PDB file of N, CA and C in Angstrom:
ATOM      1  N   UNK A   1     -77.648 -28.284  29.989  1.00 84.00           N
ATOM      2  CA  UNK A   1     -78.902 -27.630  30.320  1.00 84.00           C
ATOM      3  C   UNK A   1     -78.933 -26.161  29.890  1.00 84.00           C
ATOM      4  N   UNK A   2     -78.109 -25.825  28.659  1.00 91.00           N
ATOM      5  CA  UNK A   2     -77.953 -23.949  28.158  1.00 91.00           C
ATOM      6  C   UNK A   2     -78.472 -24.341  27.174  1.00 91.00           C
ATOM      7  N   UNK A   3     -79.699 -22.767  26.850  1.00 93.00           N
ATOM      8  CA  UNK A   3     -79.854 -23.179  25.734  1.00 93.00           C
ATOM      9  C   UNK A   3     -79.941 -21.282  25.302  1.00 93.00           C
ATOM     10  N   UNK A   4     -80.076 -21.419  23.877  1.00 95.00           N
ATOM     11  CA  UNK A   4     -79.875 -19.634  23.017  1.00 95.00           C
ATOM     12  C   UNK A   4     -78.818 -19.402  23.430  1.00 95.00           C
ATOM     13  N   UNK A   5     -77.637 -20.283  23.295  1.00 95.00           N
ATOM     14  CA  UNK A   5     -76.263 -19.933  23.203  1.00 95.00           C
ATOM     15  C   UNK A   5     -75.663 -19.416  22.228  1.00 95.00           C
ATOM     16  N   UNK A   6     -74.375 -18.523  22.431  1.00 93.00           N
ATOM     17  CA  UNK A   6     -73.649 -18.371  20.553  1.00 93.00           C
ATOM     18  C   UNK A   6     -72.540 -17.778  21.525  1.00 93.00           C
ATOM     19  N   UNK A   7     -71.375 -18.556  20.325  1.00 93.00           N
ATOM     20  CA  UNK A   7     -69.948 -17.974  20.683  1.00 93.00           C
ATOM     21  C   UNK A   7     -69.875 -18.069  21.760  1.00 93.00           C
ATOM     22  N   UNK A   8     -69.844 -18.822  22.644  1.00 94.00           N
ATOM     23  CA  UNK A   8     -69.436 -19.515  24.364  1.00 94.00           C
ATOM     24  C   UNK A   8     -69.300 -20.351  24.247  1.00 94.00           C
ATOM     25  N   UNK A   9     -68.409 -20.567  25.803  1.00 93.00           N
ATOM     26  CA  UNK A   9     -68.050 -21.907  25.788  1.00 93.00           C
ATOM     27  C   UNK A   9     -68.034 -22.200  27.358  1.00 93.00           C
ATOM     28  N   UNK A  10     -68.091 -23.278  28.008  1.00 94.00           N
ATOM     29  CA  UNK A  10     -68.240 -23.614  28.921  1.00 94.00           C
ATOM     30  C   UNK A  10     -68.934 -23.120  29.958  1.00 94.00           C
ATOM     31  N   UNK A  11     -70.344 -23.383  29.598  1.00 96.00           N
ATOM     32  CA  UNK A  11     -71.417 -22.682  30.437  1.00 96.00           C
ATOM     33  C   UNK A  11     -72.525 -23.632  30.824  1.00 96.00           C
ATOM     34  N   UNK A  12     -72.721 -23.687  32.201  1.00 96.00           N
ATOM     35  CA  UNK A  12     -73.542 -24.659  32.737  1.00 96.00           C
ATOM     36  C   UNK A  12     -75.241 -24.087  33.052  1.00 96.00           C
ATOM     37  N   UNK A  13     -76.095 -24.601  32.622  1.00 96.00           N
ATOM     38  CA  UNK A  13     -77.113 -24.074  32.818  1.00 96.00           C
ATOM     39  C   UNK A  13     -77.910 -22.836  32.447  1.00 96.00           C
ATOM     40  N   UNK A  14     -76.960 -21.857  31.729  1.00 97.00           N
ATOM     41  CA  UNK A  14     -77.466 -20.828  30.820  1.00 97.00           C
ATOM     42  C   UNK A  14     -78.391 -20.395  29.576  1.00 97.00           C
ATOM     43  N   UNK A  15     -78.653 -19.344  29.943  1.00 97.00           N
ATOM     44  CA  UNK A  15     -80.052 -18.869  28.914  1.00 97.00           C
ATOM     45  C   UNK A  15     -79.916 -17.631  28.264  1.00 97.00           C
ATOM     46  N   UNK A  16     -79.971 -18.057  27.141  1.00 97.00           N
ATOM     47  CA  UNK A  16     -79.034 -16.430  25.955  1.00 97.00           C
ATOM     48  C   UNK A  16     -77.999 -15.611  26.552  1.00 97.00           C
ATOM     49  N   UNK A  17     -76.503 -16.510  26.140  1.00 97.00           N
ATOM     50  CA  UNK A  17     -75.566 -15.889  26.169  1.00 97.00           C
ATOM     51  C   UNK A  17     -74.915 -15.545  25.025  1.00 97.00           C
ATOM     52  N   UNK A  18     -73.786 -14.527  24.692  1.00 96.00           N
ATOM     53  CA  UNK A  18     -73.273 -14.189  23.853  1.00 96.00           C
ATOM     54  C   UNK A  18     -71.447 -14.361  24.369  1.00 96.00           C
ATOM     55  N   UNK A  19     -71.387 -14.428  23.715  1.00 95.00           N
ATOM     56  CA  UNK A  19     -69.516 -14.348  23.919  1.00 95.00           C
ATOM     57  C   UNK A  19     -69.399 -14.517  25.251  1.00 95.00           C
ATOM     58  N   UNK A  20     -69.503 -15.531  25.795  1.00 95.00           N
ATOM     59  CA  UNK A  20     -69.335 -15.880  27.316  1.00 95.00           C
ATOM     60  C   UNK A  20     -68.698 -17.062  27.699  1.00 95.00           C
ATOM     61  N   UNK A  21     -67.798 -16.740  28.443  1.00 94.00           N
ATOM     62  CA  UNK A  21     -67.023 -18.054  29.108  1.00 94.00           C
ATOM     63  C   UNK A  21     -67.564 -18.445  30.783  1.00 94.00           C
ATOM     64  N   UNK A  22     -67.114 -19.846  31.117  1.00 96.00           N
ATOM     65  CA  UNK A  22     -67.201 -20.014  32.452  1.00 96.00           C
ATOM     66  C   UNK A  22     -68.155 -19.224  33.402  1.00 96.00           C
ATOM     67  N   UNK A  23     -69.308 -19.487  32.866  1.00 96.00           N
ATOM     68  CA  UNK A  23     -70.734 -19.119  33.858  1.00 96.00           C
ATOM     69  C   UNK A  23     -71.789 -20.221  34.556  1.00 96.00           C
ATOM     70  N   UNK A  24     -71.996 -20.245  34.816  1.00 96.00           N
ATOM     71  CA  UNK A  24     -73.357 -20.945  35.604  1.00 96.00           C
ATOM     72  C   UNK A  24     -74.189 -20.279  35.958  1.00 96.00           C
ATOM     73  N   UNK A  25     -75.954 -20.903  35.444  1.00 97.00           N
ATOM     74  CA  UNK A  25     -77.135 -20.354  35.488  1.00 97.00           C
ATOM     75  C   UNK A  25     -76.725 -18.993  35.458  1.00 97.00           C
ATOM     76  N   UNK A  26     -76.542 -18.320  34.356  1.00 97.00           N
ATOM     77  CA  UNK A  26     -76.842 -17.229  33.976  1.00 97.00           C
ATOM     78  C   UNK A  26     -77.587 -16.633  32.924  1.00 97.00           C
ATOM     79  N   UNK A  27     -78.050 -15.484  32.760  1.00 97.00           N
ATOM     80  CA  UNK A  27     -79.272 -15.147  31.385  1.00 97.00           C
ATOM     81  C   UNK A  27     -78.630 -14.067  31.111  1.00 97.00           C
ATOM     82  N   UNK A  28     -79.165 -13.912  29.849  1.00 98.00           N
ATOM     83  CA  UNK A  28     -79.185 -12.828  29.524  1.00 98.00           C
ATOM     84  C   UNK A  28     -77.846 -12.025  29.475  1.00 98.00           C
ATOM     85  N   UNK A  29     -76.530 -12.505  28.658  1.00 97.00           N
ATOM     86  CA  UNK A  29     -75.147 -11.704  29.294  1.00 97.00           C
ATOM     87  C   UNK A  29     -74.726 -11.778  27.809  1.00 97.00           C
ATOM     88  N   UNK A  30     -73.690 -10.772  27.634  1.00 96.00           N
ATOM     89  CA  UNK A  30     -73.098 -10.731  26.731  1.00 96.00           C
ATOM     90  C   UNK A  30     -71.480 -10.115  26.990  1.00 96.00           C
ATOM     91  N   UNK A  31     -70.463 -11.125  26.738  1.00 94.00           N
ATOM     92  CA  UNK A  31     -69.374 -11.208  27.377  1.00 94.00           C
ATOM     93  C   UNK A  31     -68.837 -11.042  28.764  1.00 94.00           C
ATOM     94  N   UNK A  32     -69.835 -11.582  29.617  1.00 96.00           N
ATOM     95  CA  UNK A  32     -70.308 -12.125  31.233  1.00 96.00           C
ATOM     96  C   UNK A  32     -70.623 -11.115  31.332  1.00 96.00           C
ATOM     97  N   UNK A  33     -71.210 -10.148  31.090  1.00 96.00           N
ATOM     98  CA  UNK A  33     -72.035  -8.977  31.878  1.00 96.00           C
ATOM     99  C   UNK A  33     -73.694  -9.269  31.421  1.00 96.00           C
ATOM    100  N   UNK A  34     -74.571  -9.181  32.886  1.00 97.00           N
ATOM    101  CA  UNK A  34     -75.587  -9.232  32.746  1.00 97.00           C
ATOM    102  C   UNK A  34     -76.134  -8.118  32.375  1.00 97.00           C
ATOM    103  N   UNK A  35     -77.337  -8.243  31.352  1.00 98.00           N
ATOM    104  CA  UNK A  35     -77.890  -6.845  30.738  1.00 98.00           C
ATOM    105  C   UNK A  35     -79.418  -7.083  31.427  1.00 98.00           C
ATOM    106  N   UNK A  36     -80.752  -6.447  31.206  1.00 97.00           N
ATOM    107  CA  UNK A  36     -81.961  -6.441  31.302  1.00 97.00           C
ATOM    108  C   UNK A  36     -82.073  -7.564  29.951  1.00 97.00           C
ATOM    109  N   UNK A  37     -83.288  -8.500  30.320  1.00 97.00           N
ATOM    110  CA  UNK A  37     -83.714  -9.233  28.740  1.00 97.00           C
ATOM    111  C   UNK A  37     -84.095  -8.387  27.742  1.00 97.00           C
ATOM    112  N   UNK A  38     -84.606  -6.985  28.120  1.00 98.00           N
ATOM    113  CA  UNK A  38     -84.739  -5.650  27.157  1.00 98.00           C
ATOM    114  C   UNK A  38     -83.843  -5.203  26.430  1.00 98.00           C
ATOM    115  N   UNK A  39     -82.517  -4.872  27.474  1.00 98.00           N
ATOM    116  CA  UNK A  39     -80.806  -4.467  26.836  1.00 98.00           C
ATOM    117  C   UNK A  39     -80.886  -5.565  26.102  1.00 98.00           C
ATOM    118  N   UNK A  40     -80.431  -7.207  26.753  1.00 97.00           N
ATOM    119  CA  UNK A  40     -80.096  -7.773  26.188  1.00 97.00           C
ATOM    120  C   UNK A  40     -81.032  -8.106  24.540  1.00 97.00           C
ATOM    121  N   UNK A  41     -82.002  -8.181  24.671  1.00 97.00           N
ATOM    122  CA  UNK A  41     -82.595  -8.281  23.376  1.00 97.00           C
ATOM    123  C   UNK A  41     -82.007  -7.588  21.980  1.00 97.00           C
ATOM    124  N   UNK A  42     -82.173  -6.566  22.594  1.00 97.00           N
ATOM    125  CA  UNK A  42     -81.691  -5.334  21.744  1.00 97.00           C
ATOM    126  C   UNK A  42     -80.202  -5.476  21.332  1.00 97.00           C
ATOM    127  N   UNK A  43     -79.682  -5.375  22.359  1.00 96.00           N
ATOM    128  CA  UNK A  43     -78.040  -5.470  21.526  1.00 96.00           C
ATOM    129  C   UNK A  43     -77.603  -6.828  20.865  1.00 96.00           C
ATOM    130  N   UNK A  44     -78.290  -8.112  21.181  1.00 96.00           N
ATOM    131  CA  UNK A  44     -78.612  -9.033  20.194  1.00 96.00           C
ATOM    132  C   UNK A  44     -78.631  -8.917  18.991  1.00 96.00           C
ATOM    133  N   UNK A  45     -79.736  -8.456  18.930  1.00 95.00           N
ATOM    134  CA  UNK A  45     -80.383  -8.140  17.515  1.00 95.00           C
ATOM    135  C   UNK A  45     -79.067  -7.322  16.869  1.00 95.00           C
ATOM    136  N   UNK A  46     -78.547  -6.611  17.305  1.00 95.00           N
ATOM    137  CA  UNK A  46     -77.962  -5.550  16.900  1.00 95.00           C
ATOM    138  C   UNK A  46     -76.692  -6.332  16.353  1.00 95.00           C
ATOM    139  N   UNK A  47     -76.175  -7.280  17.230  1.00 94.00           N
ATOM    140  CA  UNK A  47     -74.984  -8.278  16.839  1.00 94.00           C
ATOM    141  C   UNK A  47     -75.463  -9.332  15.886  1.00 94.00           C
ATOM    142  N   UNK A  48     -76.634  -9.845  15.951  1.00 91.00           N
ATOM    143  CA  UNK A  48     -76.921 -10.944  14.612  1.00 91.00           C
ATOM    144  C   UNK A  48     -76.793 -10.040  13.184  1.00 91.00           C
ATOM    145  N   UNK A  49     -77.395  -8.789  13.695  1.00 95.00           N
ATOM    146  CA  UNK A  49     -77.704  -8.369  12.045  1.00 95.00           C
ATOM    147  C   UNK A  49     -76.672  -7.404  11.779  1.00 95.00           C
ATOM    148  N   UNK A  50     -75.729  -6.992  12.339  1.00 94.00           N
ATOM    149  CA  UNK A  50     -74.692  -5.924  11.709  1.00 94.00           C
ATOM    150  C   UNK A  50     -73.433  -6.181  11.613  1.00 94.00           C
ATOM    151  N   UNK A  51     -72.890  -6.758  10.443  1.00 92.00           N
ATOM    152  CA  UNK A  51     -71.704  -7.749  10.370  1.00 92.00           C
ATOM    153  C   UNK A  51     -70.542  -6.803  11.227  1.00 92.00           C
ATOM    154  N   UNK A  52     -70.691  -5.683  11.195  1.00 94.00           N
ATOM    155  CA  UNK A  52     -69.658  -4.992  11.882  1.00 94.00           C
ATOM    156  C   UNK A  52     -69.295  -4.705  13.173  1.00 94.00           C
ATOM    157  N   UNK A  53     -70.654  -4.543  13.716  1.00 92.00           N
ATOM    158  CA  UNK A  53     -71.111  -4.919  15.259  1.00 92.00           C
ATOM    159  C   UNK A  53     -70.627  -6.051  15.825  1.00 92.00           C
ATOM    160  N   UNK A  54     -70.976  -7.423  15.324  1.00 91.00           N
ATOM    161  CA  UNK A  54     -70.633  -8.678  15.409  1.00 91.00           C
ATOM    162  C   UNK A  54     -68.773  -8.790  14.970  1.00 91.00           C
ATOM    163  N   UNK A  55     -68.568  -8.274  14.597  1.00 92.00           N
ATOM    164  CA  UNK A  55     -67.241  -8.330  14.170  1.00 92.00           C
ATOM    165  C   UNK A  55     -66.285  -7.324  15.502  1.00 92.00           C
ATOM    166  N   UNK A  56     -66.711  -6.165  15.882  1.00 90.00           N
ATOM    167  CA  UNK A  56     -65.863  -5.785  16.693  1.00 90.00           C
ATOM    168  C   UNK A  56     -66.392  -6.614  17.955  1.00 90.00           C
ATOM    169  N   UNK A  57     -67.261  -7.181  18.486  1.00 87.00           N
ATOM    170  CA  UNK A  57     -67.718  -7.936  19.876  1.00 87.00           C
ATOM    171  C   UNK A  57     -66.742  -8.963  19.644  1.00 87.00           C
ATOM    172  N   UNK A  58     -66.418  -9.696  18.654  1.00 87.00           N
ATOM    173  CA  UNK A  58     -65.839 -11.027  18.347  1.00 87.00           C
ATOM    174  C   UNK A  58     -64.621 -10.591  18.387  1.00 87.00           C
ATOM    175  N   UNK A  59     -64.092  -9.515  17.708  1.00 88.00           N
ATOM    176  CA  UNK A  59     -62.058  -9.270  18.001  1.00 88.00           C
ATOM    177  C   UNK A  59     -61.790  -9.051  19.394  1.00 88.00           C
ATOM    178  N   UNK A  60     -63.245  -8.485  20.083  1.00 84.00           N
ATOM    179  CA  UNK A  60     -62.599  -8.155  21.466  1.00 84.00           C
ATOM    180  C   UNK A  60     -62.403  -9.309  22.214  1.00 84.00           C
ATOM    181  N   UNK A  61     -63.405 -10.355  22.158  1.00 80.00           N
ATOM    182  CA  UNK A  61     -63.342 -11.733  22.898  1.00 80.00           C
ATOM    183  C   UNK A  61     -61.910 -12.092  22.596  1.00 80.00           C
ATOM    184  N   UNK A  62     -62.165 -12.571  20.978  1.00 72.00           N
ATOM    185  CA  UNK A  62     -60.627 -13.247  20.721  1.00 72.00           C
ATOM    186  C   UNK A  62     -59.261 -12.558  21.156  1.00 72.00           C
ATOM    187  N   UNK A  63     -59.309 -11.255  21.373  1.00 68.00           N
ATOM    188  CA  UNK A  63     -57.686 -10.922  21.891  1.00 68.00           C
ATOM    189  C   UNK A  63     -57.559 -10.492  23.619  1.00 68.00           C
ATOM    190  N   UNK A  64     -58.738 -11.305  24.155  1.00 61.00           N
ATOM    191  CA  UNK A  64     -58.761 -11.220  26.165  1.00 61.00           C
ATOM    192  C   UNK A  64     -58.420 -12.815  26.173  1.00 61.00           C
TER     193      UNK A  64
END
């Protein structure tokens, strides 16, 4: 029941997450911290489109 997922994994019921593990019904988070759908929008955007952005969010996941 998640949907506008990326780079998570095991999340029940969620709605635009980013790099997120082990949540339920949650929105709007990016590496389990909840933002505003405003923040969150924004720093979205900011991670789809800036390979470098997206690249340091992703080394930090992979080495926790």
């Amino acid at each position: 029941n998640s949907s506008d997922i990326y780079w998570s994994s095991n999340l029940i019921g969620c709605h635009e997450c980013i790099f997120c593990s082990n949540l339920e019904n949650a929105s709007y988070s990016i590496k389990n911290k909840v933002y505003t759908r405003e923040e969150y929008t924004e720093k979205k955007e900011e991670i789809l489109r800036n390979p470098l952005v997206f690249e340091r969010y992703y080394s930090e996941v992979a080495t926790t």
